[in-house]
Amino acid sequence: MRSNGLSYFYVRPHLERVVASWTRRRPQFIEGDDWAAAGASAHLEYWQEHGGRCRSDDCLIHDAGRLRFEAGYAGGDGAGERVAAWTAGEAHAILTGSHGREIDSVAIPAGADECTALCAIMDRWGEDLTRWDRIPQEPEHQPAADEAPQAAPGGAPPAPPETADRLF
């Protein structure tokens, strides 16, 4: 994890198997240790020394919340494609119809990875997917406290800042 980060596809499954094996066979040696947290700390320290950001496309430490997953379903009634979408870190996946409106939603467990989310989506809406896409999302620009708001394109006034409290 130090140089590669924590990915859905490679590091995380192996880390979970190793921790499970140690827990079964030698629990006294892992009691109180959080290998994932230690690996994340080592990763962040490593990349602070080597340019600040890892180059892995699926690093959960650097890109958590920036990966969107979409499952396409053909509309059986000729109504067009339905799309189930989930963004890493979100509590729900949303199913939308071809008209773009929400049809249904399904809860995704906290800390879920792509496989867990895909299982929840297929359990709820069936296994007849036409596609499954990973879509990297650009981070939203977060203005600094002393940065003046910018006018929206077309001369519209800037939107007022978000006033709701956020947990994170």
PDB file of C-alpha atoms in Angstrom:
ATOM      1  CA  MET A   1       0.000   0.000   0.000  1.00  0.00           C
ATOM      2  CA  ARG A   2       2.914   2.336   0.641  1.00  0.00           C
ATOM      3  CA  SER A   3       3.506   3.126  -3.034  1.00  0.00           C
ATOM      4  CA  ASN A   4       0.365   1.749  -4.739  1.00  0.00           C
ATOM      5  CA  GLY A   5      -2.355   2.994  -2.399  1.00  0.00           C
ATOM      6  CA  LEU A   6      -5.540   1.095  -1.659  1.00  0.00           C
ATOM      7  CA  SER A   7      -7.462  -0.048  -4.715  1.00  0.00           C
ATOM      8  CA  TYR A   8     -10.759  -1.859  -5.106  1.00  0.00           C
ATOM      9  CA  PHE A   9      -9.275  -4.334  -7.532  1.00  0.00           C
ATOM     10  CA  TYR A  10      -5.871  -5.326  -6.224  1.00  0.00           C
ATOM     11  CA  VAL A  11      -4.663  -4.207  -2.827  1.00  0.00           C
ATOM     12  CA  ARG A  12      -7.891  -4.242  -0.810  1.00  0.00           C
ATOM     13  CA  PRO A  13      -8.925  -7.864  -1.546  1.00  0.00           C
ATOM     14  CA  HIS A  14      -5.408  -9.108  -0.745  1.00  0.00           C
ATOM     15  CA  LEU A  15      -5.205  -7.030   2.433  1.00  0.00           C
ATOM     16  CA  GLU A  16      -8.569  -8.380   3.605  1.00  0.00           C
ATOM     17  CA  ARG A  17      -7.456 -11.991   2.967  1.00  0.00           C
ATOM     18  CA  VAL A  18      -4.170 -11.476   4.825  1.00  0.00           C
ATOM     19  CA  VAL A  19      -5.870  -9.853   7.827  1.00  0.00           C
ATOM     20  CA  ALA A  20      -8.492 -12.631   7.897  1.00  0.00           C
ATOM     21  CA  SER A  21      -5.771 -15.280   7.799  1.00  0.00           C
ATOM     22  CA  TRP A  22      -3.794 -13.663  10.645  1.00  0.00           C
ATOM     23  CA  THR A  23      -7.015 -13.222  12.640  1.00  0.00           C
ATOM     24  CA  ARG A  24      -7.793 -16.942  12.338  1.00  0.00           C
ATOM     25  CA  ARG A  25      -4.289 -18.257  12.959  1.00  0.00           C
ATOM     26  CA  ARG A  26      -2.428 -15.705  15.105  1.00  0.00           C
ATOM     27  CA  PRO A  27      -4.926 -13.217  16.556  1.00  0.00           C
ATOM     28  CA  GLN A  28      -2.540 -12.244  19.383  1.00  0.00           C
ATOM     29  CA  PHE A  29      -0.212 -10.638  16.819  1.00  0.00           C
ATOM     30  CA  ILE A  30      -2.819  -8.368  15.237  1.00  0.00           C
ATOM     31  CA  GLU A  31      -4.919  -7.398  18.231  1.00  0.00           C
ATOM     32  CA  GLY A  32      -5.254  -3.610  18.308  1.00  0.00           C
ATOM     33  CA  ASP A  33      -3.538  -3.143  14.935  1.00  0.00           C
ATOM     34  CA  ASP A  34      -5.304  -1.462  12.049  1.00  0.00           C
ATOM     35  CA  TRP A  35      -3.336  -2.545   9.000  1.00  0.00           C
ATOM     36  CA  ALA A  36      -5.440  -0.502   6.581  1.00  0.00           C
ATOM     37  CA  ALA A  37      -4.913   2.717   8.588  1.00  0.00           C
ATOM     38  CA  ALA A  38      -1.177   2.023   8.892  1.00  0.00           C
ATOM     39  CA  GLY A  39      -0.978   1.360   5.147  1.00  0.00           C
ATOM     40  CA  ALA A  40      -2.900   4.542   4.339  1.00  0.00           C
ATOM     41  CA  SER A  41      -0.554   6.588   6.556  1.00  0.00           C
ATOM     42  CA  ALA A  42       2.499   5.015   4.904  1.00  0.00           C
ATOM     43  CA  HIS A  43       0.999   5.766   1.471  1.00  0.00           C
ATOM     44  CA  LEU A  44       0.328   9.423   2.256  1.00  0.00           C
ATOM     45  CA  GLU A  45       3.816   9.887   3.726  1.00  0.00           C
ATOM     46  CA  TYR A  46       5.438   8.194   0.714  1.00  0.00           C
ATOM     47  CA  TRP A  47       3.659  10.406  -1.808  1.00  0.00           C
ATOM     48  CA  GLN A  48       4.289  13.598   0.161  1.00  0.00           C
ATOM     49  CA  GLU A  49       7.968  12.789  -0.373  1.00  0.00           C
ATOM     50  CA  HIS A  50       7.437  11.881  -4.065  1.00  0.00           C
ATOM     51  CA  GLY A  51       5.267  14.620  -5.528  1.00  0.00           C
ATOM     52  CA  GLY A  52       2.166  14.745  -3.346  1.00  0.00           C
ATOM     53  CA  ARG A  53      -0.222  12.466  -5.241  1.00  0.00           C
ATOM     54  CA  CYS A  54       0.002   8.870  -6.384  1.00  0.00           C
ATOM     55  CA  ARG A  55      -0.506   7.984 -10.003  1.00  0.00           C
ATOM     56  CA  SER A  56      -2.859   5.052  -9.459  1.00  0.00           C
ATOM     57  CA  ASP A  57      -6.156   5.407 -11.318  1.00  0.00           C
ATOM     58  CA  ASP A  58      -8.157   3.662  -8.613  1.00  0.00           C
ATOM     59  CA  CYS A  59      -6.519   4.744  -5.348  1.00  0.00           C
ATOM     60  CA  LEU A  60      -9.207   4.966  -2.683  1.00  0.00           C
ATOM     61  CA  ILE A  61      -6.992   7.049  -0.427  1.00  0.00           C
ATOM     62  CA  HIS A  62      -6.579   9.836  -2.984  1.00  0.00           C
ATOM     63  CA  ASP A  63      -9.733   9.358  -5.030  1.00  0.00           C
ATOM     64  CA  ALA A  64     -12.387   8.339  -2.504  1.00  0.00           C
ATOM     65  CA  GLY A  65     -15.681   9.842  -3.616  1.00  0.00           C
ATOM     66  CA  ARG A  66     -14.341  10.619  -7.092  1.00  0.00           C
ATOM     67  CA  LEU A  67     -15.277   7.344  -8.757  1.00  0.00           C
ATOM     68  CA  ARG A  68     -18.780   6.915 -10.143  1.00  0.00           C
ATOM     69  CA  PHE A  69     -20.077   3.529 -11.214  1.00  0.00           C
ATOM     70  CA  GLU A  70     -22.927   3.126 -13.672  1.00  0.00           C
ATOM     71  CA  ALA A  71     -24.872   0.013 -14.606  1.00  0.00           C
ATOM     72  CA  GLY A  72     -26.965   0.161 -17.759  1.00  0.00           C
ATOM     73  CA  TYR A  73     -30.170  -1.830 -18.151  1.00  0.00           C
ATOM     74  CA  ALA A  74     -32.084  -2.094 -21.419  1.00  0.00           C
ATOM     75  CA  GLY A  75     -35.656  -0.917 -21.031  1.00  0.00           C
ATOM     76  CA  GLY A  76     -37.725  -4.089 -21.485  1.00  0.00           C
ATOM     77  CA  ASP A  77     -40.802  -2.082 -22.406  1.00  0.00           C
ATOM     78  CA  GLY A  78     -39.040  -0.145 -25.178  1.00  0.00           C
ATOM     79  CA  ALA A  79     -38.774   2.902 -22.930  1.00  0.00           C
ATOM     80  CA  GLY A  80     -35.004   3.199 -23.374  1.00  0.00           C
ATOM     81  CA  GLU A  81     -32.075   2.496 -21.085  1.00  0.00           C
ATOM     82  CA  ARG A  82     -32.348   2.644 -17.315  1.00  0.00           C
ATOM     83  CA  VAL A  83     -29.174   3.587 -15.434  1.00  0.00           C
ATOM     84  CA  ALA A  84     -28.169   2.597 -11.908  1.00  0.00           C
ATOM     85  CA  ALA A  85     -25.476   4.970 -10.590  1.00  0.00           C
ATOM     86  CA  TRP A  86     -23.407   4.936  -7.413  1.00  0.00           C
ATOM     87  CA  THR A  87     -20.566   7.250  -6.379  1.00  0.00           C
ATOM     88  CA  ALA A  88     -17.937   5.712  -4.092  1.00  0.00           C
ATOM     89  CA  GLY A  89     -18.706   6.706  -0.514  1.00  0.00           C
ATOM     90  CA  GLU A  90     -22.402   7.418  -1.085  1.00  0.00           C
ATOM     91  CA  ALA A  91     -25.064   5.627   0.978  1.00  0.00           C
ATOM     92  CA  HIS A  92     -27.416   4.874  -1.933  1.00  0.00           C
ATOM     93  CA  ALA A  93     -27.347   3.847  -5.578  1.00  0.00           C
ATOM     94  CA  ILE A  94     -30.027   5.519  -7.700  1.00  0.00           C
ATOM     95  CA  LEU A  95     -31.906   3.981 -10.626  1.00  0.00           C
ATOM     96  CA  THR A  96     -33.060   6.493 -13.234  1.00  0.00           C
ATOM     97  CA  GLY A  97     -35.260   5.964 -16.262  1.00  0.00           C
ATOM     98  CA  SER A  98     -34.634   7.129 -19.807  1.00  0.00           C
ATOM     99  CA  HIS A  99     -36.447  10.351 -18.901  1.00  0.00           C
ATOM    100  CA  GLY A 100     -33.703  11.106 -16.331  1.00  0.00           C
ATOM    101  CA  ARG A 101     -35.959  10.910 -13.278  1.00  0.00           C
ATOM    102  CA  GLU A 102     -35.288   8.719 -10.262  1.00  0.00           C
ATOM    103  CA  ILE A 103     -37.261   5.474 -10.296  1.00  0.00           C
ATOM    104  CA  ASP A 104     -35.843   3.694  -7.252  1.00  0.00           C
ATOM    105  CA  SER A 105     -32.865   3.593  -4.875  1.00  0.00           C
ATOM    106  CA  VAL A 106     -31.018   0.942  -2.908  1.00  0.00           C
ATOM    107  CA  ALA A 107     -28.937   1.344   0.252  1.00  0.00           C
ATOM    108  CA  ILE A 108     -25.223   0.634  -0.132  1.00  0.00           C
ATOM    109  CA  PRO A 109     -23.358  -0.442   3.033  1.00  0.00           C
ATOM    110  CA  ALA A 110     -20.928   2.075   4.540  1.00  0.00           C
ATOM    111  CA  GLY A 111     -17.387   1.503   3.294  1.00  0.00           C
ATOM    112  CA  ALA A 112     -18.609  -0.582   0.361  1.00  0.00           C
ATOM    113  CA  ASP A 113     -16.297  -1.251  -2.539  1.00  0.00           C
ATOM    114  CA  GLU A 114     -17.295  -1.665  -6.164  1.00  0.00           C
ATOM    115  CA  CYS A 115     -18.052  -5.378  -5.847  1.00  0.00           C
ATOM    116  CA  THR A 116     -20.335  -4.855  -2.839  1.00  0.00           C
ATOM    117  CA  ALA A 117     -22.177  -2.005  -4.576  1.00  0.00           C
ATOM    118  CA  LEU A 118     -22.559  -4.056  -7.759  1.00  0.00           C
ATOM    119  CA  CYS A 119     -23.995  -6.971  -5.747  1.00  0.00           C
ATOM    120  CA  ALA A 120     -26.515  -4.662  -4.048  1.00  0.00           C
ATOM    121  CA  ILE A 121     -27.499  -3.175  -7.421  1.00  0.00           C
ATOM    122  CA  MET A 122     -27.961  -6.609  -9.028  1.00  0.00           C
ATOM    123  CA  ASP A 123     -29.874  -7.940  -6.023  1.00  0.00           C
ATOM    124  CA  ARG A 124     -32.296  -5.025  -6.308  1.00  0.00           C
ATOM    125  CA  TRP A 125     -32.625  -4.521 -10.077  1.00  0.00           C
ATOM    126  CA  GLY A 126     -31.555  -7.825 -11.617  1.00  0.00           C
ATOM    127  CA  GLU A 127     -28.488  -9.237 -13.291  1.00  0.00           C
ATOM    128  CA  ASP A 128     -29.362  -8.317 -16.885  1.00  0.00           C
ATOM    129  CA  LEU A 129     -26.906  -5.420 -17.104  1.00  0.00           C
ATOM    130  CA  THR A 130     -25.972  -4.167 -20.553  1.00  0.00           C
ATOM    131  CA  ARG A 131     -22.841  -2.392 -19.244  1.00  0.00           C
ATOM    132  CA  TRP A 132     -20.856  -1.541 -16.099  1.00  0.00           C
ATOM    133  CA  ASP A 133     -18.692   1.581 -16.248  1.00  0.00           C
ATOM    134  CA  ARG A 134     -16.190   3.199 -13.871  1.00  0.00           C
ATOM    135  CA  ILE A 135     -16.262   6.943 -14.455  1.00  0.00           C
ATOM    136  CA  PRO A 136     -13.603   9.133 -12.787  1.00  0.00           C
ATOM    137  CA  GLN A 137     -15.099  12.443 -11.685  1.00  0.00           C
ATOM    138  CA  GLU A 138     -13.257  15.721 -11.531  1.00  0.00           C
ATOM    139  CA  PRO A 139     -13.047  17.160  -8.031  1.00  0.00           C
ATOM    140  CA  GLU A 140     -15.282  20.130  -7.409  1.00  0.00           C
ATOM    141  CA  HIS A 141     -13.444  23.413  -6.979  1.00  0.00           C
ATOM    142  CA  GLN A 142     -13.503  24.383  -3.312  1.00  0.00           C
ATOM    143  CA  PRO A 143     -12.840  28.141  -3.009  1.00  0.00           C
ATOM    144  CA  ALA A 144     -10.478  29.301  -0.297  1.00  0.00           C
ATOM    145  CA  ALA A 145     -11.937  31.364   2.545  1.00  0.00           C
ATOM    146  CA  ASP A 146     -10.439  34.578   1.118  1.00  0.00           C
ATOM    147  CA  GLU A 147     -11.306  33.817  -2.534  1.00  0.00           C
ATOM    148  CA  ALA A 148     -13.967  36.022  -4.114  1.00  0.00           C
ATOM    149  CA  PRO A 149     -16.921  34.201  -5.702  1.00  0.00           C
ATOM    150  CA  GLN A 150     -16.761  33.984  -9.495  1.00  0.00           C
ATOM    151  CA  ALA A 151     -19.666  34.888 -11.746  1.00  0.00           C
ATOM    152  CA  ALA A 152     -21.340  31.949 -13.418  1.00  0.00           C
ATOM    153  CA  PRO A 153     -21.073  31.748 -17.232  1.00  0.00           C
ATOM    154  CA  GLY A 154     -23.541  33.947 -19.030  1.00  0.00           C
ATOM    155  CA  GLY A 155     -23.374  36.764 -16.483  1.00  0.00           C
ATOM    156  CA  ALA A 156     -25.612  35.061 -13.917  1.00  0.00           C
ATOM    157  CA  PRO A 157     -24.943  36.088 -10.314  1.00  0.00           C
ATOM    158  CA  PRO A 158     -22.820  33.700  -8.250  1.00  0.00           C
ATOM    159  CA  ALA A 159     -24.695  31.211  -6.121  1.00  0.00           C
ATOM    160  CA  PRO A 160     -24.656  31.861  -2.370  1.00  0.00           C
ATOM    161  CA  PRO A 161     -22.292  29.651  -0.374  1.00  0.00           C
ATOM    162  CA  GLU A 162     -23.583  26.408   1.113  1.00  0.00           C
ATOM    163  CA  THR A 163     -24.795  27.062   4.654  1.00  0.00           C
ATOM    164  CA  ALA A 164     -25.747  23.545   5.730  1.00  0.00           C
ATOM    165  CA  ASP A 165     -23.509  21.837   8.252  1.00  0.00           C
ATOM    166  CA  ARG A 166     -21.553  18.938   6.833  1.00  0.00           C
ATOM    167  CA  LEU A 167     -20.172  15.982   8.719  1.00  0.00           C
ATOM    168  CA  PHE A 168     -17.044  15.789   6.529  1.00  0.00           C
TER     169      PHE A 168
END
